[in-house]
CSV table of C-alpha atoms and ligand atoms in Angstrom, one decimal:
chain,number,residue,atom,x,y,z
A,1,UNK,CA,-23.6,-32.3,-6.4
A,2,UNK,CA,-23.3,-32.7,-2.7
A,3,UNK,CA,-25.5,-31.4,0.1
A,4,UNK,CA,-22.6,-29.5,1.6
A,5,UNK,CA,-22.3,-27.7,-1.1
A,6,UNK,CA,-25.7,-26.9,-2.5
A,7,UNK,CA,-25.7,-23.8,-0.7
A,8,UNK,CA,-22.4,-22.7,-0.6
A,9,UNK,CA,-22.0,-19.3,-2.3
A,10,UNK,CA,-19.0,-18.2,-4.3
A,11,UNK,CA,-16.0,-16.9,-2.6
A,12,UNK,CA,-15.9,-13.2,-2.1
A,13,UNK,CA,-14.4,-11.2,-4.1
A,14,UNK,CA,-12.6,-7.7,-2.8
A,15,UNK,CA,-10.5,-5.2,-4.1
A,16,UNK,CA,-6.2,-5.2,-4.9
A,17,UNK,CA,-4.5,-4.4,-2.1
A,18,UNK,CA,-3.4,-0.7,-2.4
A,19,UNK,CA,-6.3,0.3,-4.3
A,20,UNK,CA,-9.3,1.6,-2.9
A,21,UNK,CA,-13.0,2.1,-3.3
A,22,UNK,CA,-14.4,5.6,-3.0
A,23,UNK,CA,-17.7,5.2,-1.4
A,24,UNK,CA,-20.4,7.6,-1.7
A,25,UNK,CA,-19.8,8.9,2.3
A,26,UNK,CA,-16.4,10.0,1.0
A,27,UNK,CA,-17.0,10.7,-2.9
A,28,UNK,CA,-18.7,14.2,-1.6
A,29,UNK,CA,-15.3,15.6,-0.4
A,30,UNK,CA,-13.9,14.2,-3.7
A,31,UNK,CA,-16.5,16.0,-5.7
A,32,UNK,CA,-15.8,19.3,-3.8
A,33,UNK,CA,-12.5,19.2,-4.0
A,34,UNK,CA,-12.7,18.9,-8.1
A,35,UNK,CA,-15.0,21.4,-8.4
A,36,UNK,CA,-12.8,23.7,-6.3
A,37,UNK,CA,-9.7,22.5,-8.9
A,38,UNK,CA,-12.1,23.0,-12.2
A,39,UNK,CA,-12.9,26.4,-11.1
A,40,UNK,CA,-9.5,27.5,-10.1
A,41,UNK,CA,-8.1,26.1,-12.9
A,42,UNK,CA,-10.1,28.5,-15.3
A,43,UNK,CA,-9.6,31.4,-13.2
A,44,UNK,CA,-5.3,31.0,-14.1
A,45,UNK,CA,-6.5,30.1,-17.4
A,46,UNK,CA,-5.3,26.5,-17.9
A,47,UNK,CA,-7.3,23.8,-20.2
A,48,UNK,CA,-8.0,20.5,-19.0
A,49,UNK,CA,-6.2,17.4,-20.5
A,50,UNK,CA,-7.2,13.5,-20.4
A,51,UNK,CA,-4.4,11.2,-21.5
A,52,UNK,CA,-5.0,7.3,-21.9
A,53,UNK,CA,-4.6,5.2,-18.2
A,54,UNK,CA,-2.2,3.1,-20.2
A,55,UNK,CA,0.9,4.5,-22.4
A,56,UNK,CA,4.2,2.0,-24.0
A,57,UNK,CA,6.4,1.6,-21.0
A,58,UNK,CA,9.3,2.9,-23.0
A,59,UNK,CA,7.6,6.3,-22.2
A,60,UNK,CA,8.3,6.1,-18.5
A,61,UNK,CA,11.4,4.5,-19.1
A,62,UNK,CA,12.8,7.1,-21.0
A,63,UNK,CA,10.4,9.8,-19.5
A,64,UNK,CA,11.1,9.1,-15.7
A,65,UNK,CA,14.7,7.9,-16.3
A,66,UNK,CA,15.5,4.5,-16.1
A,67,UNK,CA,17.4,4.9,-12.2
A,68,UNK,CA,14.6,5.7,-9.9
A,69,UNK,CA,12.3,4.1,-7.9
A,70,UNK,CA,9.4,4.1,-10.2
A,71,UNK,CA,11.3,2.4,-13.3
A,72,UNK,CA,13.2,0.3,-11.4
A,73,UNK,CA,10.7,-1.3,-8.6
A,74,UNK,CA,7.2,0.6,-8.7
A,75,UNK,CA,5.5,0.3,-12.1
A,76,UNK,CA,2.6,-2.3,-13.2
A,77,UNK,CA,3.8,-3.6,-16.8
A,78,UNK,CA,2.7,-6.1,-18.6
A,79,UNK,CA,2.8,-7.6,-21.9
A,80,UNK,CA,-0.5,-7.3,-24.1
A,81,UNK,CA,-1.6,-10.9,-24.7
A,82,UNK,CA,-2.5,-10.2,-28.4
A,83,UNK,CA,0.0,-8.3,-29.8
A,84,UNK,CA,3.1,-8.3,-27.2
A,85,UNK,CA,3.1,-4.6,-26.7
A,86,UNK,CA,5.2,-3.5,-23.6
A,87,UNK,CA,2.4,-1.4,-21.5
A,88,UNK,CA,2.6,0.2,-18.2
A,89,UNK,CA,-0.6,1.6,-16.0
A,90,UNK,CA,0.7,5.2,-15.7
A,91,UNK,CA,2.6,6.1,-12.6
A,92,UNK,CA,2.8,9.7,-13.0
A,93,UNK,CA,1.3,11.5,-15.5
A,94,UNK,CA,3.6,14.6,-16.8
A,95,UNK,CA,5.1,11.8,-19.1
A,96,UNK,CA,2.1,11.2,-20.8
A,97,UNK,CA,0.9,14.7,-20.9
A,98,UNK,CA,4.4,15.5,-22.8
A,99,UNK,CA,3.4,12.7,-25.3
A,100,UNK,CA,0.2,14.1,-25.8
A,101,UNK,CA,1.3,17.4,-26.6
A,102,UNK,CA,4.2,16.2,-29.1
A,103,UNK,CA,2.0,13.6,-30.7
A,104,UNK,CA,-1.0,16.2,-31.0
A,105,UNK,CA,1.7,19.3,-32.2
A,106,UNK,CA,-0.4,21.7,-29.4
A,107,UNK,CA,2.1,23.8,-28.8
A,108,UNK,CA,2.6,25.2,-32.4
A,109,UNK,CA,1.0,28.3,-31.9
A,110,UNK,CA,2.3,29.3,-28.5
A,111,UNK,CA,2.9,27.8,-25.0
A,112,UNK,CA,0.1,25.7,-23.5
A,113,UNK,CA,-1.2,25.7,-19.6
A,114,UNK,CA,-2.7,22.1,-19.0
A,115,UNK,CA,-4.4,20.6,-15.9
A,116,UNK,CA,-5.6,16.5,-15.3
A,117,UNK,CA,-6.8,14.9,-12.7
A,118,UNK,CA,-7.3,11.3,-12.3
A,119,UNK,CA,-5.3,7.8,-11.1
A,120,UNK,CA,-1.7,7.0,-11.1
A,121,UNK,CA,-0.2,3.5,-10.2
A,122,UNK,CA,2.4,2.5,-8.2
A,123,UNK,CA,3.6,-0.8,-6.8
A,124,UNK,CA,4.8,0.6,-3.5
A,125,UNK,CA,4.0,-1.0,0.6
A,126,UNK,CA,0.5,0.4,1.1
A,127,UNK,CA,0.6,2.4,4.0
A,128,UNK,CA,-1.3,5.8,5.5
A,129,UNK,CA,-0.5,8.5,2.5
A,130,UNK,CA,0.3,5.9,0.4
A,131,UNK,CA,-1.3,3.9,-2.2
A,132,UNK,CA,-1.3,1.6,-5.1
A,133,UNK,CA,-3.5,3.2,-7.0
A,134,UNK,CA,-3.9,7.3,-6.2
A,135,UNK,CA,-5.0,9.9,-7.4
A,136,UNK,CA,-3.0,13.6,-8.6
A,137,UNK,CA,-4.5,16.7,-9.9
A,138,UNK,CA,-2.0,18.0,-11.7
A,139,UNK,CA,-0.9,21.5,-13.7
A,140,UNK,CA,1.7,21.5,-16.0
A,141,UNK,CA,2.9,24.1,-18.5
A,142,UNK,CA,4.9,24.1,-22.2
A,143,UNK,CA,6.7,26.3,-24.2
A,144,UNK,CA,7.5,29.3,-21.3
A,145,UNK,CA,10.5,29.5,-19.9
A,146,UNK,CA,11.1,32.3,-17.6
A,147,UNK,CA,10.8,32.1,-13.6
A,148,UNK,CA,6.7,34.0,-13.9
A,149,UNK,CA,4.9,30.7,-15.1
A,150,UNK,CA,7.3,28.7,-12.3
A,151,UNK,CA,5.7,31.3,-9.6
A,152,UNK,CA,2.2,31.1,-11.2
A,153,UNK,CA,2.2,27.4,-10.7
A,154,UNK,CA,3.1,28.0,-7.1
A,155,UNK,CA,0.7,30.3,-6.9
A,156,UNK,CA,-1.6,28.4,-7.8
A,157,UNK,CA,-1.3,25.5,-5.7
A,158,UNK,CA,-0.9,27.9,-3.0
A,159,UNK,CA,-5.1,29.4,-4.2
A,160,UNK,CA,-5.8,25.8,-3.9
A,161,UNK,CA,-5.2,25.0,-0.6
A,162,UNK,CA,-6.4,28.2,0.3
A,163,UNK,CA,-9.6,27.5,-1.1
A,164,UNK,CA,-9.6,24.5,0.7
A,165,UNK,CA,-9.2,25.2,4.2
A,166,UNK,CA,-5.4,24.1,4.5
A,167,UNK,CA,-3.1,26.8,6.0
A,168,UNK,CA,-0.5,24.2,7.7
A,169,UNK,CA,2.4,23.9,4.8
A,170,UNK,CA,5.3,25.3,4.1
A,171,UNK,CA,7.2,25.7,0.9
A,172,UNK,CA,10.7,23.9,0.1
A,173,UNK,CA,12.3,25.3,-3.0
A,174,UNK,CA,15.5,24.3,-4.6
A,175,UNK,CA,17.7,25.0,-7.9
A,176,UNK,CA,18.6,22.4,-9.8
A,177,UNK,CA,20.5,24.3,-12.4
A,178,UNK,CA,21.3,23.2,-16.4
A,179,UNK,CA,23.1,19.7,-17.3
A,180,UNK,CA,26.6,21.2,-17.6
A,181,UNK,CA,26.7,22.9,-14.2
A,182,UNK,CA,25.2,19.4,-12.5
A,183,UNK,CA,27.8,17.6,-14.3
A,184,UNK,CA,30.7,19.2,-12.5
A,185,UNK,CA,28.6,18.8,-9.3
A,186,UNK,CA,27.9,14.9,-10.1
A,187,UNK,CA,31.6,14.9,-10.1
A,188,UNK,CA,32.6,16.1,-7.2
A,189,UNK,CA,29.3,14.6,-5.3
A,190,UNK,CA,30.4,11.1,-6.6
A,191,UNK,CA,34.4,11.7,-5.5
A,192,UNK,CA,32.7,12.6,-1.9
A,193,UNK,CA,30.7,10.0,-2.2
A,194,UNK,CA,33.4,7.2,-3.2
A,195,UNK,CA,35.0,8.7,0.0
A,196,UNK,CA,32.4,7.5,2.3
A,197,UNK,CA,31.4,3.8,0.5
A,198,UNK,CA,31.6,1.6,3.4
A,199,UNK,CA,29.0,3.7,5.3
A,200,UNK,CA,26.4,3.8,2.2
A,201,UNK,CA,23.5,1.8,2.2
A,202,UNK,CA,23.0,-0.8,-1.1
A,203,UNK,CA,20.6,1.3,-2.4
A,204,UNK,CA,23.0,4.7,-2.6
A,205,UNK,CA,25.8,2.3,-3.8
A,206,UNK,CA,24.0,1.0,-6.5
A,207,UNK,CA,23.3,4.8,-7.6
A,208,UNK,CA,26.5,5.8,-6.8
A,209,UNK,CA,27.2,6.5,-10.7
A,210,UNK,CA,24.1,5.7,-11.9
A,211,UNK,CA,22.2,8.6,-10.1
A,212,UNK,CA,24.0,10.0,-7.0
A,213,UNK,CA,22.1,12.9,-6.6
A,214,UNK,CA,19.2,10.5,-5.7
A,215,UNK,CA,21.3,9.7,-2.8
A,216,UNK,CA,20.8,13.2,-1.7
A,217,UNK,CA,16.9,12.5,-1.4
A,218,UNK,CA,17.6,8.7,0.5
A,219,UNK,CA,14.6,8.4,3.6
A,220,UNK,CA,17.6,6.3,5.5
A,221,UNK,CA,18.3,8.3,8.8
A,222,UNK,CA,21.9,6.6,8.9
A,223,UNK,CA,22.5,8.3,6.1
A,224,UNK,CA,21.8,11.9,7.1
A,225,UNK,CA,25.0,13.0,8.4
A,226,UNK,CA,26.8,12.0,4.9
A,227,UNK,CA,24.3,13.4,3.0
A,228,UNK,CA,24.6,16.7,5.1
A,229,UNK,CA,28.0,17.1,4.2
A,230,UNK,CA,28.1,16.7,0.5
A,231,UNK,CA,28.7,19.0,-2.2
A,232,UNK,CA,25.5,21.4,-2.6
A,233,UNK,CA,23.8,21.8,-5.7
A,234,UNK,CA,23.1,25.3,-5.3
A,235,UNK,CA,27.0,26.3,-5.0
A,236,UNK,CA,27.7,25.1,-8.7
A,237,UNK,CA,25.2,27.2,-10.3
A,238,UNK,CA,26.3,29.8,-12.6
A,239,UNK,CA,24.5,33.7,-12.8
A,240,UNK,CA,21.8,32.5,-15.2
A,241,UNK,CA,20.6,29.7,-13.4
A,242,UNK,CA,20.7,31.8,-9.7
A,243,UNK,CA,19.0,34.7,-12.3
A,244,UNK,CA,16.1,32.7,-12.7
A,245,UNK,CA,16.0,31.3,-9.1
A,246,UNK,CA,16.1,34.9,-7.9
A,247,UNK,CA,13.2,35.8,-10.0
A,248,UNK,CA,11.4,33.3,-8.8
A,249,UNK,CA,11.5,34.1,-4.9
A,250,UNK,CA,10.8,38.1,-5.7
A,251,UNK,CA,7.5,37.2,-7.4
A,252,UNK,CA,6.7,34.8,-4.7
A,253,UNK,CA,8.0,37.5,-1.9
A,254,UNK,CA,6.0,39.9,-3.9
A,255,UNK,CA,2.9,37.7,-3.0
A,256,UNK,CA,3.4,37.0,0.4
A,257,UNK,CA,4.3,33.3,-0.2
A,258,UNK,CA,7.1,32.0,2.3
A,259,UNK,CA,9.7,29.7,0.8
A,260,UNK,CA,12.5,27.9,2.3
A,261,UNK,CA,15.8,26.7,0.1
A,262,UNK,CA,16.4,23.2,0.7
A,263,UNK,CA,19.4,22.5,-0.7
A,264,UNK,CA,18.7,18.6,-0.7
A,265,UNK,CA,15.3,18.9,-2.4
A,266,UNK,CA,15.8,17.0,-5.7
A,267,UNK,CA,12.9,15.2,-6.4
A,268,UNK,CA,12.6,11.6,-7.2
A,269,UNK,CA,12.1,12.1,-11.3
A,270,UNK,CA,15.0,12.8,-13.4
A,271,UNK,CA,13.6,15.2,-15.8
A,272,UNK,CA,14.0,17.9,-13.4
A,273,UNK,CA,16.2,20.9,-14.2
A,274,UNK,CA,16.2,24.9,-12.3
A,275,UNK,CA,13.1,25.0,-9.8
A,276,UNK,CA,11.8,22.4,-7.9
A,277,UNK,CA,9.6,22.8,-4.9
A,278,UNK,CA,7.5,20.8,-2.8
A,279,UNK,CA,4.6,21.8,-0.3
A,280,UNK,CA,5.0,19.5,2.4
A,281,UNK,CA,2.9,19.3,6.1
A,282,UNK,CA,4.0,17.6,9.6
A,283,UNK,CA,0.4,16.6,9.8
A,284,UNK,CA,0.7,13.4,7.6
A,285,UNK,CA,3.3,11.4,9.7
A,286,UNK,CA,5.6,9.8,7.2
A,287,UNK,CA,3.8,11.3,4.1
A,288,UNK,CA,4.3,14.6,4.3
A,289,UNK,CA,5.0,16.0,1.1
A,290,UNK,CA,1.6,17.5,-1.0
A,291,UNK,CA,2.3,18.8,-4.0
A,292,UNK,CA,5.8,18.3,-5.7
A,293,UNK,CA,6.8,19.7,-9.2
A,294,UNK,CA,10.0,21.6,-11.0
A,295,UNK,CA,10.8,22.5,-14.2
A,296,UNK,CA,11.6,20.1,-16.9
A,297,UNK,CA,13.2,21.7,-19.9
A,298,UNK,CA,14.8,18.9,-21.7
A,299,UNK,CA,11.6,15.9,-21.1
A,300,UNK,CA,9.9,17.5,-24.0
A,301,UNK,CA,13.2,16.7,-26.4
A,302,UNK,CA,14.0,13.6,-24.6
A,303,UNK,CA,10.4,12.2,-25.6
A,304,UNK,CA,11.2,13.3,-29.4
A,305,UNK,CA,9.5,16.2,-29.3
A,306,UNK,CA,10.8,19.9,-30.7
A,307,UNK,CA,12.5,21.1,-27.5
A,308,UNK,CA,10.3,23.1,-25.5
A,309,UNK,CA,11.0,24.5,-21.8
A,310,UNK,CA,7.7,23.4,-19.4
A,311,UNK,CA,7.2,22.9,-15.8
A,312,UNK,CA,4.7,21.4,-13.3
A,313,UNK,CA,3.3,20.2,-10.5
A,314,UNK,CA,1.4,17.1,-9.2
A,315,UNK,CA,-0.9,17.3,-6.1
A,316,UNK,CA,-1.6,13.9,-4.4
A,317,UNK,CA,-5.3,14.0,-3.6
A,318,UNK,CA,-5.6,11.3,-1.4
A,319,UNK,CA,-3.2,13.4,1.2
A,320,UNK,CA,-4.6,16.7,0.8
A,321,UNK,CA,-8.2,15.2,1.3
A,322,UNK,CA,-6.9,13.6,4.3
A,323,UNK,CA,-5.8,17.2,5.7
A,324,UNK,CA,-8.8,18.8,4.3
A,325,UNK,CA,-10.7,16.2,6.4
A,326,UNK,CA,-8.4,16.8,10.0
A,327,UNK,CA,-9.7,20.6,9.7
A,328,UNK,CA,-13.0,19.2,10.1
A,329,UNK,CA,-14.1,20.9,6.8
A,330,UNK,CA,-17.2,19.8,6.0
A,331,UNK,CA,-18.5,19.0,2.8
A,332,UNK,CA,-22.3,18.4,2.2
A,333,UNK,CA,-23.4,15.4,0.3
A,334,UNK,CA,-25.9,16.4,-2.4
A,335,UNK,CA,-29.6,15.7,-0.8
A,336,UNK,CA,-32.9,15.6,-2.3
A,337,UNK,CA,-35.2,18.3,-2.0
A,338,UNK,CA,-38.1,15.9,-2.1
A,339,UNK,CA,-39.2,12.0,-1.9
A,340,UNK,CA,-41.5,10.7,-3.7
A,341,UNK,CA,-44.1,8.6,-1.9
A,342,UNK,CA,-45.8,6.3,-4.8
A,343,UNK,CA,-48.2,3.6,-2.8
A,344,UNK,CA,-49.9,2.3,-5.6
A,345,UNK,CA,-48.1,0.6,-8.8
A,346,UNK,CA,-50.8,1.8,-11.0
A,347,UNK,CA,-49.9,5.7,-10.5
A,348,UNK,CA,-46.2,5.2,-11.6
A,349,UNK,CA,-46.8,6.2,-15.3
A,350,UNK,CA,-47.9,9.2,-14.1
A,351,UNK,CA,-45.8,9.6,-11.2
A,352,UNK,CA,-42.5,9.3,-13.0
A,353,UNK,CA,-43.7,11.6,-15.8
A,354,UNK,CA,-44.0,14.5,-13.3
A,355,UNK,CA,-40.8,13.6,-11.1
A,356,UNK,CA,-39.2,14.0,-14.8
A,357,UNK,CA,-40.6,17.8,-15.3
A,358,UNK,CA,-39.2,18.7,-11.5
A,359,UNK,CA,-35.8,17.3,-12.6
A,360,UNK,CA,-35.9,19.5,-16.0
A,361,UNK,CA,-37.0,22.3,-13.4
A,362,UNK,CA,-33.9,22.1,-11.2
A,363,UNK,CA,-35.5,19.7,-8.5
A,364,UNK,CA,-33.9,16.7,-6.8
A,365,UNK,CA,-36.1,14.3,-6.2
A,366,UNK,CA,-36.1,10.7,-5.4
A,367,UNK,CA,-38.4,7.8,-6.0
A,368,UNK,CA,-39.7,5.5,-3.6
A,369,UNK,CA,-38.6,2.2,-5.5
A,370,UNK,CA,-40.5,-1.0,-4.7
A,371,UNK,CA,-39.6,-4.7,-4.3
A,372,UNK,CA,-40.7,-8.2,-5.6
A,373,UNK,CA,-42.8,-7.5,-2.5
A,374,UNK,CA,-44.6,-4.9,-3.3
A,375,UNK,CA,-44.0,-0.8,-2.6
A,376,UNK,CA,-44.3,-0.8,0.9
A,377,UNK,CA,-47.2,1.1,3.5
A,378,UNK,CA,-47.0,4.7,3.8
A,379,UNK,CA,-45.8,4.7,7.1
A,380,UNK,CA,-42.7,2.7,5.7
A,381,UNK,CA,-42.4,4.8,2.5
A,382,UNK,CA,-42.5,7.9,4.8
A,383,UNK,CA,-39.5,6.2,6.9
A,384,UNK,CA,-37.5,6.1,3.7
A,385,UNK,CA,-38.8,10.2,2.9
A,386,UNK,CA,-37.1,11.1,6.5
A,387,UNK,CA,-34.0,8.4,6.1
A,388,UNK,CA,-33.2,10.5,2.5
A,389,UNK,CA,-32.9,14.0,4.1
A,390,UNK,CA,-35.3,15.5,2.0
A,391,UNK,CA,-37.0,18.8,2.5
A,392,UNK,CA,-40.4,17.5,1.3
A,393,UNK,CA,-42.6,14.4,0.8
A,394,UNK,CA,-44.6,14.2,-2.4
A,395,UNK,CA,-47.5,12.1,-1.6
A,396,UNK,CA,-49.3,10.7,-4.9
A,397,UNK,CA,-51.7,9.3,-3.0
A,398,UNK,CA,-55.1,7.6,-5.1
A,399,UNK,CA,-57.6,10.2,-4.0
A,400,UNK,CA,-54.9,13.2,-5.0
A,401,UNK,CA,-54.6,11.6,-8.5
A,402,UNK,CA,-57.9,11.0,-9.2
A,403,UNK,CA,-58.1,15.1,-8.7
A,404,UNK,CA,-55.0,15.6,-10.8
A,405,UNK,CA,-52.8,16.4,-8.4
A,406,UNK,CA,-50.0,15.7,-5.4
A,407,UNK,CA,-49.6,17.0,-1.9
A,408,UNK,CA,-47.0,18.4,-0.9
A,409,UNK,CA,-46.0,17.7,2.5
A,410,UNK,CA,-43.4,19.6,4.7
A,411,UNK,CA,-40.7,17.2,6.6
A,412,UNK,CA,-38.1,19.5,8.3
A,413,UNK,CA,-39.7,22.7,9.7
A,414,UNK,CA,-41.4,21.0,12.2
A,415,UNK,CA,-44.8,22.6,10.9
A,416,UNK,CA,-45.9,19.3,9.1
A,417,UNK,CA,-47.9,21.9,6.8
A,418,UNK,CA,-49.1,20.1,3.5
A,419,UNK,CA,-50.8,21.4,0.4
A,420,UNK,CA,-52.2,20.6,-3.0
A,421,UNK,CA,-50.1,20.8,-6.0
A,422,UNK,CA,-51.9,20.8,-9.8
A,423,UNK,CA,-50.2,18.1,-11.6
A,424,UNK,CA,-51.0,20.0,-14.4
A,425,UNK,CA,-49.0,22.9,-13.6
A,426,UNK,CA,-45.4,21.1,-12.4
A,427,UNK,CA,-43.0,24.6,-14.0
A,428,UNK,CA,-45.4,26.8,-11.5
A,429,UNK,CA,-44.6,25.6,-8.1
A,430,UNK,CA,-41.4,23.3,-8.9
A,431,UNK,CA,-39.1,26.5,-7.5
A,432,UNK,CA,-41.0,26.0,-4.2
A,433,UNK,CA,-39.1,22.7,-3.5
A,434,UNK,CA,-35.8,23.8,-4.1
A,435,UNK,CA,-33.5,24.7,-1.3
A,436,UNK,CA,-31.7,28.1,-1.3
A,437,UNK,CA,-28.2,26.5,0.1
A,438,UNK,CA,-26.8,25.2,-3.5
B,1,ATP,P1,7.6,10.0,-2.5
B,1,ATP,O1,8.4,10.7,-1.9
B,1,ATP,O2,6.3,10.4,-0.8
B,1,ATP,O3,7.2,8.8,-2.8
B,1,ATP,P2,7.4,10.9,-4.6
B,1,ATP,O4,8.6,11.9,-4.9
B,1,ATP,O5,7.1,9.6,-5.5
B,1,ATP,O6,6.7,10.9,-3.5
B,1,ATP,P3,5.9,12.4,-6.9
B,1,ATP,O7,6.4,11.6,-8.2
B,1,ATP,O8,6.4,13.9,-6.8
B,1,ATP,O9,5.7,11.8,-5.8
B,1,ATP,O10,3.8,12.5,-6.6
B,1,ATP,C1,3.6,13.9,-6.7
B,1,ATP,C2,2.8,13.7,-5.5
B,1,ATP,O11,1.6,12.5,-5.8
B,1,ATP,C3,3.0,13.4,-3.8
B,1,ATP,O12,4.1,14.6,-3.3
B,1,ATP,C4,1.9,12.8,-3.4
B,1,ATP,O13,1.2,13.9,-2.5
B,1,ATP,C5,1.5,11.9,-4.2
B,1,ATP,N1,1.9,10.6,-4.3
B,1,ATP,C6,3.0,10.1,-4.9
B,1,ATP,N2,3.1,8.8,-4.6
B,1,ATP,C7,1.8,8.2,-3.7
B,1,ATP,C8,1.2,7.2,-3.5
B,1,ATP,N3,2.0,6.1,-3.8
B,1,ATP,N4,-0.1,7.4,-2.6
B,1,ATP,C9,-0.9,8.7,-2.4
B,1,ATP,N5,0.1,9.2,-3.0
B,1,ATP,C10,1.3,9.7,-3.5
B,2,MG,MG1,7.5,7.7,-4.5
């Protein structure tokens, strides 16, 4: 080996493009959001479900639809080297939830309300609000056909935004009707688009006969005029579909939730029918949809279950957290109540036992940990105690320990007050260390 190489370090590794670390400075905000989600889901009687991150590719091809952005170009699919299975990192969670519900026969005793939270994977161009690993919180109800649960889900999302201090959203709704209504609209839409075929872009031409509805959802501004003039699905809805839509609107109105009908809202996934909706904000640039969902009454059947109606939504956690941050909402990271100063390594067995007792009593304690070159002076350790944010320093000096005591010193009230406490009676004074704001 040459001298040059002797000190060479291995090349640094980095995270995969579009996939982010969530570091401690940020994770407090994530935990805060998750705590709100968990509490709110309990209030609405939704139960948590956790499905695998990897599924058979076929689940998404069948569940999401072949002529969709996700299945056409966004999935992380691979072949299992050991057994040749075709697998995919989940790009969304609804298909997995439906698979799990069918596979475990969850609907045997009636409808279910479920929620999930976790990472999803899509190979998109990374940009603000658009990542390759991103996170969703989602709510799904299965087995309920009426507009009451559509409304409940929307009220739930609105309540979550209220709790998170996000006010700057609007709700867009639409109805995609039922398959027969869509079929008639589709015939008319294709005829209309064929009349403008020269003006369509390549993607639209490709979708013209496969999934023409998605052309209405185009992000290409050059197609806006054509899209504006296209036959509107809502004009093809029959009485039952309209009654469902009206039922939803009436409940939203009664609850003071403002909505607008966006007839071009068709959603990116194939499986929707009747109600679709999006919560949109203008404060995030191009990636303004923070929560999106709709009814998918045919998906359970399509994935091989006994047909059951269903409706749900998914919320983009990164986008919502960006709004939270922008609104200036502060979410405090947990800070220890006390910092243990341990100048002498011999004291460690007693110290760790005492700290365990304090933690059992609910006190957050950080221990000063030593390095190879010793434990650091009193002064260094006090400096670390200060940096930790703790209210108290626990000084385990050899004099104190000899008396069976620890010195508790106030770090933040300006008093510098200190008191000796008995090691034998931790339970008797532990509560005095806990900060009231928990
Ligand atoms: P878009 O039109 O922005 O691509 P979509 O219709 O593909 O969205 P959905 O599949 O409905 O998105 O996912 C629900 C929500 O998840 C979106 O409204 C958004 O908030 C979030 N989301 C979707 N894709 C991403 C991504 N790549 N990065 C971050 N968040 C995302
Ligand atoms: Mg997308």
